[in-house]
Coordinates of C-alpha atoms and ligand atoms in Angstrom, one line a residue:
M6 CA 115.6 164.5 93.4
N7 CA 112.7 162.5 94.0
L8 CA 112.2 159.2 91.7
V9 CA 109.7 156.5 91.4
L10 CA 110.9 153.1 90.3
F11 CA 108.1 151.4 88.6
G12 CA 107.3 148.1 87.1
P13 CA 105.7 144.7 87.9
P14 CA 106.6 142.4 90.8
G15 CA 110.2 140.8 90.2
A16 CA 111.1 143.6 87.8
G17 CA 114.2 144.4 89.6
K18 CA 113.2 147.5 91.3
G19 CA 114.6 146.7 94.7
T20 CA 118.0 145.8 93.1
Q21 CA 118.3 148.9 91.2
S22 CA 117.0 151.2 94.1
K23 CA 119.6 149.8 96.5
I24 CA 122.3 150.7 93.5
L25 CA 120.7 154.2 93.4
T26 CA 121.0 154.6 96.9
E27 CA 124.7 153.7 97.0
K28 CA 125.6 155.7 93.9
R29 CA 123.3 158.8 94.5
G30 CA 122.9 158.9 98.2
L31 CA 119.2 158.8 97.9
P32 CA 117.4 156.7 100.4
Q33 CA 115.4 153.7 98.9
L34 CA 111.6 153.8 100.4
S35 CA 110.2 150.3 99.7
T36 CA 106.6 150.1 101.2
G37 CA 107.2 146.0 100.7
D38 CA 110.3 146.1 102.8
M39 CA 108.6 148.6 105.5
L40 CA 105.4 146.2 105.6
R41 CA 107.6 143.0 105.7
A42 CA 109.7 144.8 108.7
A43 CA 106.6 145.4 110.7
I44 CA 105.4 141.8 110.1
E45 CA 108.9 140.4 111.3
A46 CA 108.6 142.8 114.6
G47 CA 105.0 141.6 115.2
T48 CA 103.8 145.3 115.4
P49 CA 100.1 145.9 115.0
L50 CA 100.7 147.3 111.5
G51 CA 102.3 144.0 110.8
L52 CA 99.5 141.9 112.2
S53 CA 97.0 143.9 110.3
V54 CA 98.8 143.3 106.9
K55 CA 100.3 139.6 107.0
A56 CA 97.3 137.8 105.6
T57 CA 96.9 140.6 102.7
M58 CA 100.6 140.3 101.7
A59 CA 100.8 136.5 101.7
K60 CA 97.9 136.5 99.4
G61 CA 99.4 139.1 96.9
E62 CA 96.7 141.6 97.5
L63 CA 97.4 145.2 98.0
V64 CA 97.5 146.7 101.5
S65 CA 95.2 149.9 101.9
D66 CA 96.2 153.0 100.2
E67 CA 95.7 154.8 103.7
T68 CA 98.1 152.3 105.3
V69 CA 100.9 152.9 102.8
V70 CA 100.4 156.6 102.3
R71 CA 100.6 157.0 106.0
I72 CA 103.9 154.8 106.3
I73 CA 105.7 156.6 103.5
G74 CA 104.6 160.0 104.8
E75 CA 106.1 159.1 108.0
R76 CA 109.2 157.9 106.4
Y77 CA 109.5 160.6 104.1
D78 CA 109.7 163.1 107.0
Q79 CA 113.0 161.5 108.4
P80 CA 116.2 163.8 107.8
D81 CA 117.6 161.4 105.3
C82 CA 115.2 162.3 102.8
K83 CA 116.1 165.8 102.7
N84 CA 117.5 165.9 99.1
G85 CA 114.8 163.3 98.0
A86 CA 114.5 159.6 97.8
V87 CA 113.7 156.6 95.6
F88 CA 110.2 155.2 95.8
D89 CA 110.2 151.5 95.4
G90 CA 107.1 149.8 95.1
F91 CA 105.1 152.9 95.7
P92 CA 102.7 154.3 94.4
R93 CA 100.9 151.2 93.3
T94 CA 97.4 152.7 92.6
I95 CA 96.3 156.1 91.1
P96 CA 95.0 157.2 94.6
Q97 CA 98.5 156.6 96.1
A98 CA 100.0 158.5 93.2
E99 CA 97.7 161.6 94.0
A100 CA 98.4 161.4 97.7
L101 CA 102.1 161.1 96.8
D102 CA 102.0 164.3 94.7
R103 CA 100.1 166.1 97.5
M104 CA 102.3 165.2 100.2
L105 CA 105.3 166.5 98.3
A106 CA 103.7 169.7 96.9
E107 CA 103.0 170.3 100.8
R108 CA 106.6 170.1 101.3
G109 CA 107.6 172.2 98.2
R110 CA 108.7 169.1 96.4
K111 CA 107.8 167.0 93.2
I112 CA 108.4 163.9 91.7
D113 CA 111.2 164.4 89.1
L114 CA 111.1 161.3 87.3
V115 CA 109.3 157.9 87.0
L116 CA 111.6 155.0 85.7
E117 CA 109.6 152.2 84.3
L118 CA 111.4 148.7 84.3
K119 CA 109.8 146.9 81.4
V120 CA 109.9 142.9 81.9
D121 CA 107.6 140.5 80.2
D122 CA 105.4 138.2 82.2
A123 CA 107.1 135.2 81.2
V124 CA 110.5 136.4 82.1
L125 CA 109.1 137.5 85.7
L126 CA 107.7 133.9 86.2
S127 CA 111.1 132.2 85.1
R128 CA 112.9 134.5 87.7
V129 CA 110.5 133.0 90.4
E130 CA 111.2 129.7 89.1
A131 CA 114.9 130.3 89.4
R132 CA 114.8 131.6 92.8
I133 CA 112.7 128.5 94.0
K134 CA 115.2 126.2 92.3
A135 CA 118.0 127.9 93.9
G136 CA 116.6 127.5 97.3
G137 CA 117.4 129.6 100.3
V138 CA 114.9 131.9 102.1
L139 CA 111.9 132.6 100.0
R140 CA 109.2 135.2 100.7
S141 CA 105.7 133.5 101.4
D142 CA 104.5 135.4 98.3
D143 CA 107.2 134.3 96.0
T144 CA 105.6 131.4 94.4
P145 CA 104.3 130.8 90.9
E146 CA 100.7 130.7 92.0
T147 CA 101.0 134.1 94.1
L148 CA 103.1 135.9 91.4
A149 CA 100.4 135.1 89.0
H150 CA 98.1 136.8 91.4
R151 CA 100.4 139.6 91.9
L152 CA 100.7 140.2 88.2
G153 CA 96.9 140.4 88.0
V154 CA 96.6 143.0 90.5
Y155 CA 99.5 144.9 88.9
Y156 CA 98.0 145.1 85.6
R157 CA 94.6 146.1 87.1
N158 CA 95.7 148.6 89.8
T159 CA 99.1 149.6 89.1
A160 CA 99.7 149.7 85.2
P161 CA 97.2 152.7 84.9
L162 CA 99.8 154.8 86.4
I163 CA 101.9 154.4 83.3
D164 CA 99.4 156.7 81.7
F165 CA 99.1 158.9 84.7
Y166 CA 102.9 159.6 84.7
R167 CA 103.1 160.0 80.9
G168 CA 100.5 162.4 81.1
Q169 CA 102.8 164.3 83.4
G170 CA 105.6 164.0 81.1
K171 CA 107.6 162.2 84.0
L172 CA 107.8 158.5 82.4
K173 CA 110.9 157.1 81.1
T174 CA 111.1 153.4 80.2
V175 CA 114.0 151.0 80.4
D176 CA 114.4 147.4 79.4
G177 CA 114.3 145.6 82.7
M178 CA 115.3 142.4 81.0
A179 CA 118.9 143.4 80.3
P180 CA 121.5 142.0 82.7
V181 CA 121.5 144.0 86.1
E182 CA 124.4 146.3 85.1
A183 CA 123.0 147.3 81.6
V184 CA 120.0 148.2 83.4
T185 CA 121.9 150.4 85.9
G186 CA 123.7 151.8 82.9
Q187 CA 120.3 152.7 81.1
I188 CA 119.1 154.3 84.5
A189 CA 122.3 156.4 84.7
A190 CA 122.0 157.6 81.2
V191 CA 118.4 158.7 81.8
L192 CA 119.3 160.3 85.2
D193 CA 122.5 162.1 83.6
G194 CA 120.2 163.6 81.0
I195 CA 118.0 165.0 83.6
P196 CA 118.5 168.6 85.0
A197 CA 119.4 168.2 88.8
Ligands
ADP182 P1 106.9 143.0 94.6 O1 107.1 144.3 94.0 O2 107.9 142.0 94.3 O3 105.6 142.6 94.5 P2 107.0 144.5 97.2 O4 107.9 144.1 98.4 O5 107.1 145.8 96.6 O6 107.1 143.4 96.0 O7 105.5 144.1 97.8 C1 105.0 142.9 98.3 C2 103.6 143.1 98.8 O8 103.6 144.3 99.6 C3 102.6 143.6 97.7 O9 102.2 142.3 97.1 C4 101.5 144.0 98.7 O10 100.8 143.3 99.5 C5 102.1 144.9 99.6 N1 102.6 146.3 99.2 C6 103.7 146.8 99.0 N2 103.7 148.2 98.5 C7 102.3 148.3 98.5 C8 101.6 149.5 98.0 N3 102.2 150.7 97.7 N4 100.2 149.4 98.2 C9 99.7 148.4 98.5 N5 100.4 147.2 99.0 C10 101.7 147.3 99.0

């Protein structure tokens, strides 16, 4: 099964992807994690995306499509994957459809985590108050920018996937376990 977890920055895609990985054995393919790992490792890819990510801008479609393609061809994706933070633009979604079609596969389901802007902002503020290690793009100012990017570039995917009949929406403002429960209910209603 190939799933896309979709939603604004801070909606809880990473949290729910990790739970899906544990419960369903589907690897989590997070472009954000992959890019942050490249920055951490100081690779040429990392160096080339560092400033873009810190500003909360999107990395090029070409770059993320390439890293997703390479990752998807690893053996652990033989039964599918959970895509987290990808696709983020219509061209990325089209490239993902093509990549899967070339492998005789498809996206089975797109789960939208719906969260209001005010709740996203209060989550960032809570993380800052709690202290600890923060991402360089996890500030109220950068979040506001990332949200703008989300509405401009990524939200149009809602209609793209609704048109394909693949979109299911869950309430991302519910407690984590309740969101997990809603996702499980959707998945269990889907033929394997
Ligand atoms: P969040 O969903 O909280 O914004 P991510 O970890 O998914 O966090 O993404 C962090 C940053 O990584 C984005 O702001 C962007 O710069 C870059 N990025 C991640 N995925 C993509 C993608 N699919 N396309 C372009 N840029 C991406």
